[in-house]
GROMACS .gro file of N, CA and C in nm:
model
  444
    1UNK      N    1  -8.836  -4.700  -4.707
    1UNK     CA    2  -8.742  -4.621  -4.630
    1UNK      C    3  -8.816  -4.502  -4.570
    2UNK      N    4  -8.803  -4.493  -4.434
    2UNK     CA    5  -8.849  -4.392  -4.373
    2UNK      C    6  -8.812  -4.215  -4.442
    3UNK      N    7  -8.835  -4.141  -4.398
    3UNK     CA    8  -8.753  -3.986  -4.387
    3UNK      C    9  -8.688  -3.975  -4.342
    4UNK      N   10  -8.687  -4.027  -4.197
    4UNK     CA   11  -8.543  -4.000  -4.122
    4UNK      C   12  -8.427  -4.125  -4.145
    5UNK      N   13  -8.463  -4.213  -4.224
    5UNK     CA   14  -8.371  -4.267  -4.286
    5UNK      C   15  -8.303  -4.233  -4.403
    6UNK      N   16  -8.367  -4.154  -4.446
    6UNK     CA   17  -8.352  -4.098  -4.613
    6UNK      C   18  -8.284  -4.018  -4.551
    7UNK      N   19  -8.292  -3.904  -4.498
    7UNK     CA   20  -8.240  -3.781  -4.479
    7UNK      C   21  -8.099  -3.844  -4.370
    8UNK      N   22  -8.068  -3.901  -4.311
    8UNK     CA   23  -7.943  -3.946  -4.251
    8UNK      C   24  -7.852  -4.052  -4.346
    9UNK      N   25  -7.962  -4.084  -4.484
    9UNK     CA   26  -7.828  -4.183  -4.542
    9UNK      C   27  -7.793  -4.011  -4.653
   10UNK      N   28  -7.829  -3.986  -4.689
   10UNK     CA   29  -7.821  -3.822  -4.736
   10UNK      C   30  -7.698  -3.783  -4.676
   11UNK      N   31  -7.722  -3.734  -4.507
   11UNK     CA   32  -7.603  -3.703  -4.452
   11UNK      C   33  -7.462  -3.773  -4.466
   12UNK      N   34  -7.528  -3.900  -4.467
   12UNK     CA   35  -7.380  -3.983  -4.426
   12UNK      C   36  -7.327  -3.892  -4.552
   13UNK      N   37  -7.397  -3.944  -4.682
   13UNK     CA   38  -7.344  -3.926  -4.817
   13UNK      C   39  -7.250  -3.766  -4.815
   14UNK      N   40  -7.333  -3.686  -4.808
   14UNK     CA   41  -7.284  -3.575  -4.792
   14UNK      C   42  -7.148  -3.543  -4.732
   15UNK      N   43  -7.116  -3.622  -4.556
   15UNK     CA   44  -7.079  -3.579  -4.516
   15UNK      C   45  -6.919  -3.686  -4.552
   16UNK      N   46  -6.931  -3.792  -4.566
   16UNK     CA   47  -6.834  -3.841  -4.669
   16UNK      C   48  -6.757  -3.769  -4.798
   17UNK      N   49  -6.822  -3.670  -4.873
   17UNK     CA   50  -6.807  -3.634  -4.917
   17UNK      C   51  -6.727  -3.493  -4.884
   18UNK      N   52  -6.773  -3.408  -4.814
   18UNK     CA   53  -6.732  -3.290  -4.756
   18UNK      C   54  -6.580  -3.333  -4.693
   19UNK      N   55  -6.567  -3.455  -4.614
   19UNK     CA   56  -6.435  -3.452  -4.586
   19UNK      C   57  -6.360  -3.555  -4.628
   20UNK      N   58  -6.350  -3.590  -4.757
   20UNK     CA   59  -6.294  -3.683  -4.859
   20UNK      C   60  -6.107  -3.584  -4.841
   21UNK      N   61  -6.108  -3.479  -4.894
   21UNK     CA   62  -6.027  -3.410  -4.872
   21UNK      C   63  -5.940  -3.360  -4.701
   22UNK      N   64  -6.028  -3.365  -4.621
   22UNK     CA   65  -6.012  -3.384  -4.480
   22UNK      C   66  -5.966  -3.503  -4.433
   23UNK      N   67  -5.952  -3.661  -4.543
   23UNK     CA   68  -5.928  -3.764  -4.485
   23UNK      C   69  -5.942  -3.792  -4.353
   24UNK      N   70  -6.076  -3.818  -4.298
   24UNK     CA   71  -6.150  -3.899  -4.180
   24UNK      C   72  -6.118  -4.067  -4.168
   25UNK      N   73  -6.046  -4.098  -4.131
   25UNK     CA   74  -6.066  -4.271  -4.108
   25UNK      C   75  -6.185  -4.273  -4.115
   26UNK      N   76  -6.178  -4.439  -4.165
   26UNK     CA   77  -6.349  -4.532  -4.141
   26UNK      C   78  -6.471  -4.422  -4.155
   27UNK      N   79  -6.490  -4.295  -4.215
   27UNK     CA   80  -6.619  -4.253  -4.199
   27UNK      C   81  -6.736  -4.327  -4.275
   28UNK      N   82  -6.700  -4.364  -4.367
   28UNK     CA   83  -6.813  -4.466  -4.456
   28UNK      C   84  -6.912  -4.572  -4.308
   29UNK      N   85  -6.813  -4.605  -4.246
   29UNK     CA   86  -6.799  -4.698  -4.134
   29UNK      C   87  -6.910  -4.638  -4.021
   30UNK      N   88  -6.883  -4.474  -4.000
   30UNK     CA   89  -6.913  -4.443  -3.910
   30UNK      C   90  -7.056  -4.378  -3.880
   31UNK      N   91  -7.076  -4.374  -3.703
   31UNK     CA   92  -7.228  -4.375  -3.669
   31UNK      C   93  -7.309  -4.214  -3.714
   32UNK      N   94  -7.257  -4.163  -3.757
   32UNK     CA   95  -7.274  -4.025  -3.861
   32UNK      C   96  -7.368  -3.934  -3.741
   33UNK      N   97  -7.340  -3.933  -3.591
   33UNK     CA   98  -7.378  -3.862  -3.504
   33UNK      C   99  -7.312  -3.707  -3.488
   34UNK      N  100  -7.420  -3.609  -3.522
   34UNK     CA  101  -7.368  -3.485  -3.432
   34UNK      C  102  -7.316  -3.447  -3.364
   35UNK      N  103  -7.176  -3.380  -3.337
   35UNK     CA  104  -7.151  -3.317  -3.225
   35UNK      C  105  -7.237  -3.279  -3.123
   36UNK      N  106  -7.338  -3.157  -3.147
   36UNK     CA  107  -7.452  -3.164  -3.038
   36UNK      C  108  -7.520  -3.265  -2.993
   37UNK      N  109  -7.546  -3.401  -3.037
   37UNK     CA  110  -7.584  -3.558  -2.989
   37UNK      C  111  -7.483  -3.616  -2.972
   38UNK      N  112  -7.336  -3.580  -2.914
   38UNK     CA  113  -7.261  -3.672  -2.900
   38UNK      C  114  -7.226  -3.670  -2.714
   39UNK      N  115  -7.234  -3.741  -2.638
   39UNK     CA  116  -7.179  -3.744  -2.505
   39UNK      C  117  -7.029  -3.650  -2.505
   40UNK      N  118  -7.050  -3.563  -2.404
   40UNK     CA  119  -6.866  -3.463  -2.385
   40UNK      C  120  -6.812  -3.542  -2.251
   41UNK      N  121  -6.766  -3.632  -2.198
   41UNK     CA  122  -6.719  -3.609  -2.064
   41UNK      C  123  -6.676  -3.443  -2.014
   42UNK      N  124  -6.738  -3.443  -1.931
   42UNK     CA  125  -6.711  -3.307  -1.833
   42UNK      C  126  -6.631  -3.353  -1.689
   43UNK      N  127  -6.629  -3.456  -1.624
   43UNK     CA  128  -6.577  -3.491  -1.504
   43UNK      C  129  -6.586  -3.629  -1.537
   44UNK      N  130  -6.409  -3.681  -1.583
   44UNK     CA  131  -6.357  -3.789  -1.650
   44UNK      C  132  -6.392  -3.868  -1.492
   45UNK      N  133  -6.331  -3.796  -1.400
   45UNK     CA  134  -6.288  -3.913  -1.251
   45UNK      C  135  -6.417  -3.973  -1.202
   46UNK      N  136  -6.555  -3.889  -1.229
   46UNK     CA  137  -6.684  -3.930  -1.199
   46UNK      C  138  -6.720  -4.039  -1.333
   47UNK      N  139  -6.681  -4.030  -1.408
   47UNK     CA  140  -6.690  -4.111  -1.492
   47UNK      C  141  -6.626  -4.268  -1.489
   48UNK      N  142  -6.507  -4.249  -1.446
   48UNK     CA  143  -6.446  -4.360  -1.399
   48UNK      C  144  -6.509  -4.452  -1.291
   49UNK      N  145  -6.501  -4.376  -1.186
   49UNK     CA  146  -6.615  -4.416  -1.059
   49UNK      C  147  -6.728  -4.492  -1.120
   50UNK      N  148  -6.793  -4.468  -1.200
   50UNK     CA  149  -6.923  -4.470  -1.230
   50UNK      C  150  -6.880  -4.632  -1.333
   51UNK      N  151  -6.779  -4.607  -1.356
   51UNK     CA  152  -6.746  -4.749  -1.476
   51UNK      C  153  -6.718  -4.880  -1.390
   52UNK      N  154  -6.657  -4.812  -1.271
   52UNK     CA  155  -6.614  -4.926  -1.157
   52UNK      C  156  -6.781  -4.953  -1.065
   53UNK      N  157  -6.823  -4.862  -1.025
   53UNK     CA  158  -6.930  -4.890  -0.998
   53UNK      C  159  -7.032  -5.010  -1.046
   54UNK      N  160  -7.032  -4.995  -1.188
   54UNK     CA  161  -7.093  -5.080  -1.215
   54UNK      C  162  -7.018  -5.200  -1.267
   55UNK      N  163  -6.897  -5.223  -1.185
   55UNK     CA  164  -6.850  -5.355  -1.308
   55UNK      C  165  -6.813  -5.361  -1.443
   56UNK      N  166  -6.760  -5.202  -1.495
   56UNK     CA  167  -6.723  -5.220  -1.601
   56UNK      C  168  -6.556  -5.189  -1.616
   57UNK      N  169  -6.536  -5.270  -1.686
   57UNK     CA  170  -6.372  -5.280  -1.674
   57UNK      C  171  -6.338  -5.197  -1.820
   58UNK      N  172  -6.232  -5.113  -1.776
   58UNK     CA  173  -6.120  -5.042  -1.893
   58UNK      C  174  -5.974  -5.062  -1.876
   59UNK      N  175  -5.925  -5.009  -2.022
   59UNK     CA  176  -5.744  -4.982  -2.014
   59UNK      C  177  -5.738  -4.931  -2.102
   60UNK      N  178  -5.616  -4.888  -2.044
   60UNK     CA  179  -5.538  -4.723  -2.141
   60UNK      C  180  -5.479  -4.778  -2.281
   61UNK      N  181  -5.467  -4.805  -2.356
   61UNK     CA  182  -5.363  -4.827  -2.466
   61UNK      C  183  -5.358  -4.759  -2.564
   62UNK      N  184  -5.254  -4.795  -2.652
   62UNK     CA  185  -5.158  -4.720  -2.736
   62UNK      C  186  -5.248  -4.750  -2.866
   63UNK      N  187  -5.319  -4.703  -2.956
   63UNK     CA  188  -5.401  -4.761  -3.089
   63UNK      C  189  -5.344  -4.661  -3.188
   64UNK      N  190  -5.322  -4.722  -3.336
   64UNK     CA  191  -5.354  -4.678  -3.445
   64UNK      C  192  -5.496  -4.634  -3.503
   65UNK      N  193  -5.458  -4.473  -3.506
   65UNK     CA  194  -5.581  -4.401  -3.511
   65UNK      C  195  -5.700  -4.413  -3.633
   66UNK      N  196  -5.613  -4.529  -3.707
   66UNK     CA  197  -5.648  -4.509  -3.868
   66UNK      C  198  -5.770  -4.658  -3.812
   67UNK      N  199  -5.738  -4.727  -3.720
   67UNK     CA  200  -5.775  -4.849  -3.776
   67UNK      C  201  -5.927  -4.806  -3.659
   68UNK      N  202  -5.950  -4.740  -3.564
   68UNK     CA  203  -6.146  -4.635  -3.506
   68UNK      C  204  -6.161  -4.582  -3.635
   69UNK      N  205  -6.319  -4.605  -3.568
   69UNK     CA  206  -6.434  -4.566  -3.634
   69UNK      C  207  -6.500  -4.474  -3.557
   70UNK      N  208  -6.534  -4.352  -3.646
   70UNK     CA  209  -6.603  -4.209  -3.550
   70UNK      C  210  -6.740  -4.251  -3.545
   71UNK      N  211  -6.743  -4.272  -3.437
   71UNK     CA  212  -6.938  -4.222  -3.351
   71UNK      C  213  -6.963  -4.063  -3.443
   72UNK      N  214  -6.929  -3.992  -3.452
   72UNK     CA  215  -6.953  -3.845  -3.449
   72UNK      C  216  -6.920  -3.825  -3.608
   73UNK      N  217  -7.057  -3.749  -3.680
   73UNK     CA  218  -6.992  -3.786  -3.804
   73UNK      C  219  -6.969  -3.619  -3.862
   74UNK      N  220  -6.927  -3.487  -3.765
   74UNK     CA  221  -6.877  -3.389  -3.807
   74UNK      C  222  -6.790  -3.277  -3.701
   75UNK      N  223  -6.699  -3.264  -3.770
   75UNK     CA  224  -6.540  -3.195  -3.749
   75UNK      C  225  -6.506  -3.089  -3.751
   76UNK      N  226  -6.488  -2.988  -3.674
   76UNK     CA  227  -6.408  -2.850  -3.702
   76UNK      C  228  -6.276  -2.928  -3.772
   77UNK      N  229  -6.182  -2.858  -3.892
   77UNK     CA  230  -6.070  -2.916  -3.919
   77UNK      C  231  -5.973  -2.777  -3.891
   78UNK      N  232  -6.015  -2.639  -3.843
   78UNK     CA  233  -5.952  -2.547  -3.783
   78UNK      C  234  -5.942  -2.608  -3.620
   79UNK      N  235  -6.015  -2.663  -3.591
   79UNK     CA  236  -5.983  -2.728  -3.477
   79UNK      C  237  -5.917  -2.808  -3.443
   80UNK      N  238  -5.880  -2.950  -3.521
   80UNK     CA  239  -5.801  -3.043  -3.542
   80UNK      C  240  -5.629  -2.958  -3.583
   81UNK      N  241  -5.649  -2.863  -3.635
   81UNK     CA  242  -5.506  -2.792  -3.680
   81UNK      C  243  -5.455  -2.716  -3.529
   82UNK      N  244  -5.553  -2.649  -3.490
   82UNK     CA  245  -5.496  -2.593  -3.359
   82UNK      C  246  -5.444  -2.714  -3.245
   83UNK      N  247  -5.528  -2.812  -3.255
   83UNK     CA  248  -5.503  -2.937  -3.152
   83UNK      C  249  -5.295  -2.946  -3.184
   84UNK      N  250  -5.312  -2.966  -3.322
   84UNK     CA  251  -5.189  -2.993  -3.412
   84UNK      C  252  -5.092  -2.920  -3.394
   85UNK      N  253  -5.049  -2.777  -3.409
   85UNK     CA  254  -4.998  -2.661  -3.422
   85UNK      C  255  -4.992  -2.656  -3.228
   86UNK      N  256  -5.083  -2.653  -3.123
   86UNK     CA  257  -5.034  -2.620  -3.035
   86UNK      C  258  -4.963  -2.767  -2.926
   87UNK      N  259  -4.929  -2.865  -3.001
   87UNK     CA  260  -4.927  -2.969  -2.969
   87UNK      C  261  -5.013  -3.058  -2.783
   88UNK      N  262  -5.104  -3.025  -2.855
   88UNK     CA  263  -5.231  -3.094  -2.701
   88UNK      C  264  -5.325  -3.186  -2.749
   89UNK      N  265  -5.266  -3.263  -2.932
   89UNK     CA  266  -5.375  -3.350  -2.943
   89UNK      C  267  -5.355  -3.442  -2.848
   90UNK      N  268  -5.232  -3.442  -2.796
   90UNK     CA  269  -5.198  -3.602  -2.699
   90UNK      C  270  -5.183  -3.546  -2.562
   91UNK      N  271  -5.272  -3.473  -2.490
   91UNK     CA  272  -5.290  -3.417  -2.387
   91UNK      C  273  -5.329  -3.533  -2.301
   92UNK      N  274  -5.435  -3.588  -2.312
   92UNK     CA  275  -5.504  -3.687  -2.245
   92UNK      C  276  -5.588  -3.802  -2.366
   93UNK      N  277  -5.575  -3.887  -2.272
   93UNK     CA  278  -5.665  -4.039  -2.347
   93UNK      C  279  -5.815  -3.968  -2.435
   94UNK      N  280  -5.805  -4.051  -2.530
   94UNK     CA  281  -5.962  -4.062  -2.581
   94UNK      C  282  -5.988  -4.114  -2.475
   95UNK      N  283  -6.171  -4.172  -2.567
   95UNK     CA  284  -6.190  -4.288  -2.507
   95UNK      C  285  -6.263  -4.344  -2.602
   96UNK      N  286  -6.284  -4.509  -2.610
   96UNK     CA  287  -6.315  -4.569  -2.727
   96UNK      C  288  -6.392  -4.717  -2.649
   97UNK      N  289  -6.502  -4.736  -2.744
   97UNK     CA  290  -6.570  -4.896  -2.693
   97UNK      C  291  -6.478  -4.989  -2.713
   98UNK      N  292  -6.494  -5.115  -2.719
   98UNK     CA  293  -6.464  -5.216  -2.740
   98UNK      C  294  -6.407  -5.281  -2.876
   99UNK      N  295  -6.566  -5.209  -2.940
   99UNK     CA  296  -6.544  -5.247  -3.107
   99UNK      C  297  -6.479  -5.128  -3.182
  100UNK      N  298  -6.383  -5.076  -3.107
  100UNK     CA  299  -6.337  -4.959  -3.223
  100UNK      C  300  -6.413  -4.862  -3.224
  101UNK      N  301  -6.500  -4.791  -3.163
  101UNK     CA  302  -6.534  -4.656  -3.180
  101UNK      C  303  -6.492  -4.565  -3.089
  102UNK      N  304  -6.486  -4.413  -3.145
  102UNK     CA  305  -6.420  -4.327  -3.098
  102UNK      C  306  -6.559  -4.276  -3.024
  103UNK      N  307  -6.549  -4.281  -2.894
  103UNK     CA  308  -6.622  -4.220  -2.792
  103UNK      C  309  -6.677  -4.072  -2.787
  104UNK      N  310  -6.552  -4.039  -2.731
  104UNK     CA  311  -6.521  -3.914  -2.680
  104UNK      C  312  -6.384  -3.885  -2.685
  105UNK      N  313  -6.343  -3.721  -2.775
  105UNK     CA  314  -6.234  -3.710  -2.794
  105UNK      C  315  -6.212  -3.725  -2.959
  106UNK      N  316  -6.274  -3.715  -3.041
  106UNK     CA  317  -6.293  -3.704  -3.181
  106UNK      C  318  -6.182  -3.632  -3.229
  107UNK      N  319  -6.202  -3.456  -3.217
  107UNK     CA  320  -6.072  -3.402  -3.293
  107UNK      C  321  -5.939  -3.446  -3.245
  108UNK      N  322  -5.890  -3.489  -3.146
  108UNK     CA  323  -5.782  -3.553  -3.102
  108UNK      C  324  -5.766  -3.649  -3.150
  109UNK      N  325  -5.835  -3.740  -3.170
  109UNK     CA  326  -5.853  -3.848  -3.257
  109UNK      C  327  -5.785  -3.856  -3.388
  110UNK      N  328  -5.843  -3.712  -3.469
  110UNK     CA  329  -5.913  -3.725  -3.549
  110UNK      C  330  -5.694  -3.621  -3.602
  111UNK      N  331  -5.667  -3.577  -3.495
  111UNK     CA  332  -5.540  -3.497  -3.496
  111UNK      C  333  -5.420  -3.582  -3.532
  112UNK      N  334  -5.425  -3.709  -3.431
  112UNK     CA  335  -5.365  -3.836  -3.468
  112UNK      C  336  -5.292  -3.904  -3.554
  113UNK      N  337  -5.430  -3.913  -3.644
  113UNK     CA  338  -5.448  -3.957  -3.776
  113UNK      C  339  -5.396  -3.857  -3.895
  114UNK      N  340  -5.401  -3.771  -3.823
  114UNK     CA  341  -5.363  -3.646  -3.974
  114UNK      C  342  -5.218  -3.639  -3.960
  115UNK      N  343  -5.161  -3.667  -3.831
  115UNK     CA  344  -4.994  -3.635  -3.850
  115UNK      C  345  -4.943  -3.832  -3.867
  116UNK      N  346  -5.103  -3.896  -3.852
  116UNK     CA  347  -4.982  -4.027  -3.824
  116UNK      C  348  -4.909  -4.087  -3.681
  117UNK      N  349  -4.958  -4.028  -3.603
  117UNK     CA  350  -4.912  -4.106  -3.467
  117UNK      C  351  -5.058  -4.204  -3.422
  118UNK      N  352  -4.968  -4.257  -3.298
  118UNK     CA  353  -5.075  -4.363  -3.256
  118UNK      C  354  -5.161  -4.276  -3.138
  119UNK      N  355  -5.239  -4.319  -3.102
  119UNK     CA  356  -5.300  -4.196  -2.977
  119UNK      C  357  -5.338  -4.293  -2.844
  120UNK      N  358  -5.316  -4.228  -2.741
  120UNK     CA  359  -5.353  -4.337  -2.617
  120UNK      C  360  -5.515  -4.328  -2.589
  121UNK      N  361  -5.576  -4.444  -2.586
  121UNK     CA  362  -5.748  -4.414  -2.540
  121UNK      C  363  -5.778  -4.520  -2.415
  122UNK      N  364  -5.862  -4.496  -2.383
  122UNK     CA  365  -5.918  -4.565  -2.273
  122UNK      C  366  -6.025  -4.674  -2.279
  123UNK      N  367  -6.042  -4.745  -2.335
  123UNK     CA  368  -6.080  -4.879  -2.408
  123UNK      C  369  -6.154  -4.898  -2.281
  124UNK      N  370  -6.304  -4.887  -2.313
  124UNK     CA  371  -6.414  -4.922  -2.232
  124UNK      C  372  -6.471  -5.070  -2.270
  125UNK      N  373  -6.475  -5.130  -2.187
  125UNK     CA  374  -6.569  -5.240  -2.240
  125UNK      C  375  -6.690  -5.283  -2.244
  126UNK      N  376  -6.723  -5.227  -2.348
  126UNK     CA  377  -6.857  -5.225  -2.380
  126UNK      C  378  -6.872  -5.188  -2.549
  127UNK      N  379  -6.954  -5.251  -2.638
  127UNK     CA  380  -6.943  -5.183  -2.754
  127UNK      C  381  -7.006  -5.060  -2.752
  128UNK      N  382  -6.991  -4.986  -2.848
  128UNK     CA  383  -7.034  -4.882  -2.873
  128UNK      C  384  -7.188  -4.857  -2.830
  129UNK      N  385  -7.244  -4.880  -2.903
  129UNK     CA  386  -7.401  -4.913  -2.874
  129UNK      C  387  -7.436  -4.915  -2.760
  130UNK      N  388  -7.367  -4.984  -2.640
  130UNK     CA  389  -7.414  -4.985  -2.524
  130UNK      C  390  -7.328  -4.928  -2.428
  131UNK      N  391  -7.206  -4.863  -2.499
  131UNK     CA  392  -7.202  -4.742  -2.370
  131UNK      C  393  -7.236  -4.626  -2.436
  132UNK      N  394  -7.291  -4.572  -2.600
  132UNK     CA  395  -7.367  -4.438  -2.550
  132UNK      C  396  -7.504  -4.468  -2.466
  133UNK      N  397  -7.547  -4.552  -2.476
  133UNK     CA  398  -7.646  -4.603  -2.401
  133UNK      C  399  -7.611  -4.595  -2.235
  134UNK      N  400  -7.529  -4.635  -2.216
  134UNK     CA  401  -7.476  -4.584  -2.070
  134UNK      C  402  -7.475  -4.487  -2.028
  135UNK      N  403  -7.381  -4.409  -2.086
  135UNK     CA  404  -7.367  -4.255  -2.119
  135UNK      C  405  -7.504  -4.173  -2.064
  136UNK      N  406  -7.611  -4.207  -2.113
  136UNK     CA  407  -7.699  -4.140  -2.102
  136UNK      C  408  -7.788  -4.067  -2.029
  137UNK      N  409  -7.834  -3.947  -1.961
  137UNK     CA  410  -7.855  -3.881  -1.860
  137UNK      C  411  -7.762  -3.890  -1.790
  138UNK      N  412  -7.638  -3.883  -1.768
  138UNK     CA  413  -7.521  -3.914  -1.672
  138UNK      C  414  -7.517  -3.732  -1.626
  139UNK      N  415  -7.469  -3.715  -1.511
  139UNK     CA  416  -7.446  -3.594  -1.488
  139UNK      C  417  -7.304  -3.575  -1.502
  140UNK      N  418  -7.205  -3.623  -1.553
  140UNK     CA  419  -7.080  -3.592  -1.588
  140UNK      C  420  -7.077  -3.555  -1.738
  141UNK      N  421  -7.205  -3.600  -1.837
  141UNK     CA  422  -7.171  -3.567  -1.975
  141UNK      C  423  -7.252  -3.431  -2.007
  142UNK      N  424  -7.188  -3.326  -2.057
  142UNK     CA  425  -7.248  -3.270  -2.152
  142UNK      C  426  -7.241  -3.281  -2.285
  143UNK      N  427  -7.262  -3.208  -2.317
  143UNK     CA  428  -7.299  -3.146  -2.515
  143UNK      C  429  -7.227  -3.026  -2.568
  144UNK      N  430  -7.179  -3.049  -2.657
  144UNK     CA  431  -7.132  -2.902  -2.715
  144UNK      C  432  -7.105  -2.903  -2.875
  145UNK      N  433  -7.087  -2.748  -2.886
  145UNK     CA  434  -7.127  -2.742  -3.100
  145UNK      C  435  -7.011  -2.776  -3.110
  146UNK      N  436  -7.011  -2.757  -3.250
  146UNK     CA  437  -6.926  -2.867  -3.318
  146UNK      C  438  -6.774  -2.731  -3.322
  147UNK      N  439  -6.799  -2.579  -3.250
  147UNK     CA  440  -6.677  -2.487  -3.222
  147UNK      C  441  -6.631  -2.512  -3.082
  148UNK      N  442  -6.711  -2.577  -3.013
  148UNK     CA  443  -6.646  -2.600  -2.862
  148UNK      C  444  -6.535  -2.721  -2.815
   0.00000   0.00000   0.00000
């Protein structure tokens, strides 16, 4: 086993742990990525463009939040409460691959799941794997900490 394998099955462990009490769907499951390494859409409509552009087909639907798996494997949960409390987790679509992962749009996601509703996402087709791979150098995505 490498180091940087050691030290990310570490994290997972850890971070399973830290929000056992936070109840995360599927985190055991999940790709245990950083907020700061996670794609932000910044300009959804350039994004869209860019999906049609190349032939990639999506749709909006209605999912049970319990049954995604987080790309992103850490959470403000003061953040998820404000999402909650000011009611804007269901502002707009996630967005999610093919195989069940949560894209973009995590604490909303992640808001969902804590009260129990279903959440609308935008079901890209592509698995996971190959649309952060898409994603990548895009000038519509940024980055941001895990308070933004």
């Amino acid at each position: 086993m490498t180091i940087d394998a050691f030290k990310e099955a570490i994290d997972k462990i850890i971070m399973q742990q830290l929000f056992e009490a936070f109840s995360v769907p599927n985190i055991d499951a999940g790709l245990n990525k950083r907020r700061h390494a996670m794609p932000q859409l910044s300009k959804f409509d350039d994004f869209m463009a860019d999906l049609k552009e190349n032939g990639i087909d999506s749709e909006v639907k209605s999912l049970d939040p319990k049954k995604l798996t987080p790309t992103q494997g850490n959470f403000s949960e003061e953040k998820v409460n404000k999402l909650i409390s000011e009611k804007v987790w269901n502002a707009k679509p996630i967005v999610t691959s093919s195989d069940d992962f949560v894209i973009d749009g995590h604490h909303r996601w992640l808001s969902a799941a804590k009260i129990g509703k279903q959440i609308q996402s935008r079901v890209i087709n592509l698995s996971a794997e190959k649309l952060l791979d898409f994603l990548k150098d895009k000038p519509y995505i940024v980055t941001k900490t895990i308070n933004e």
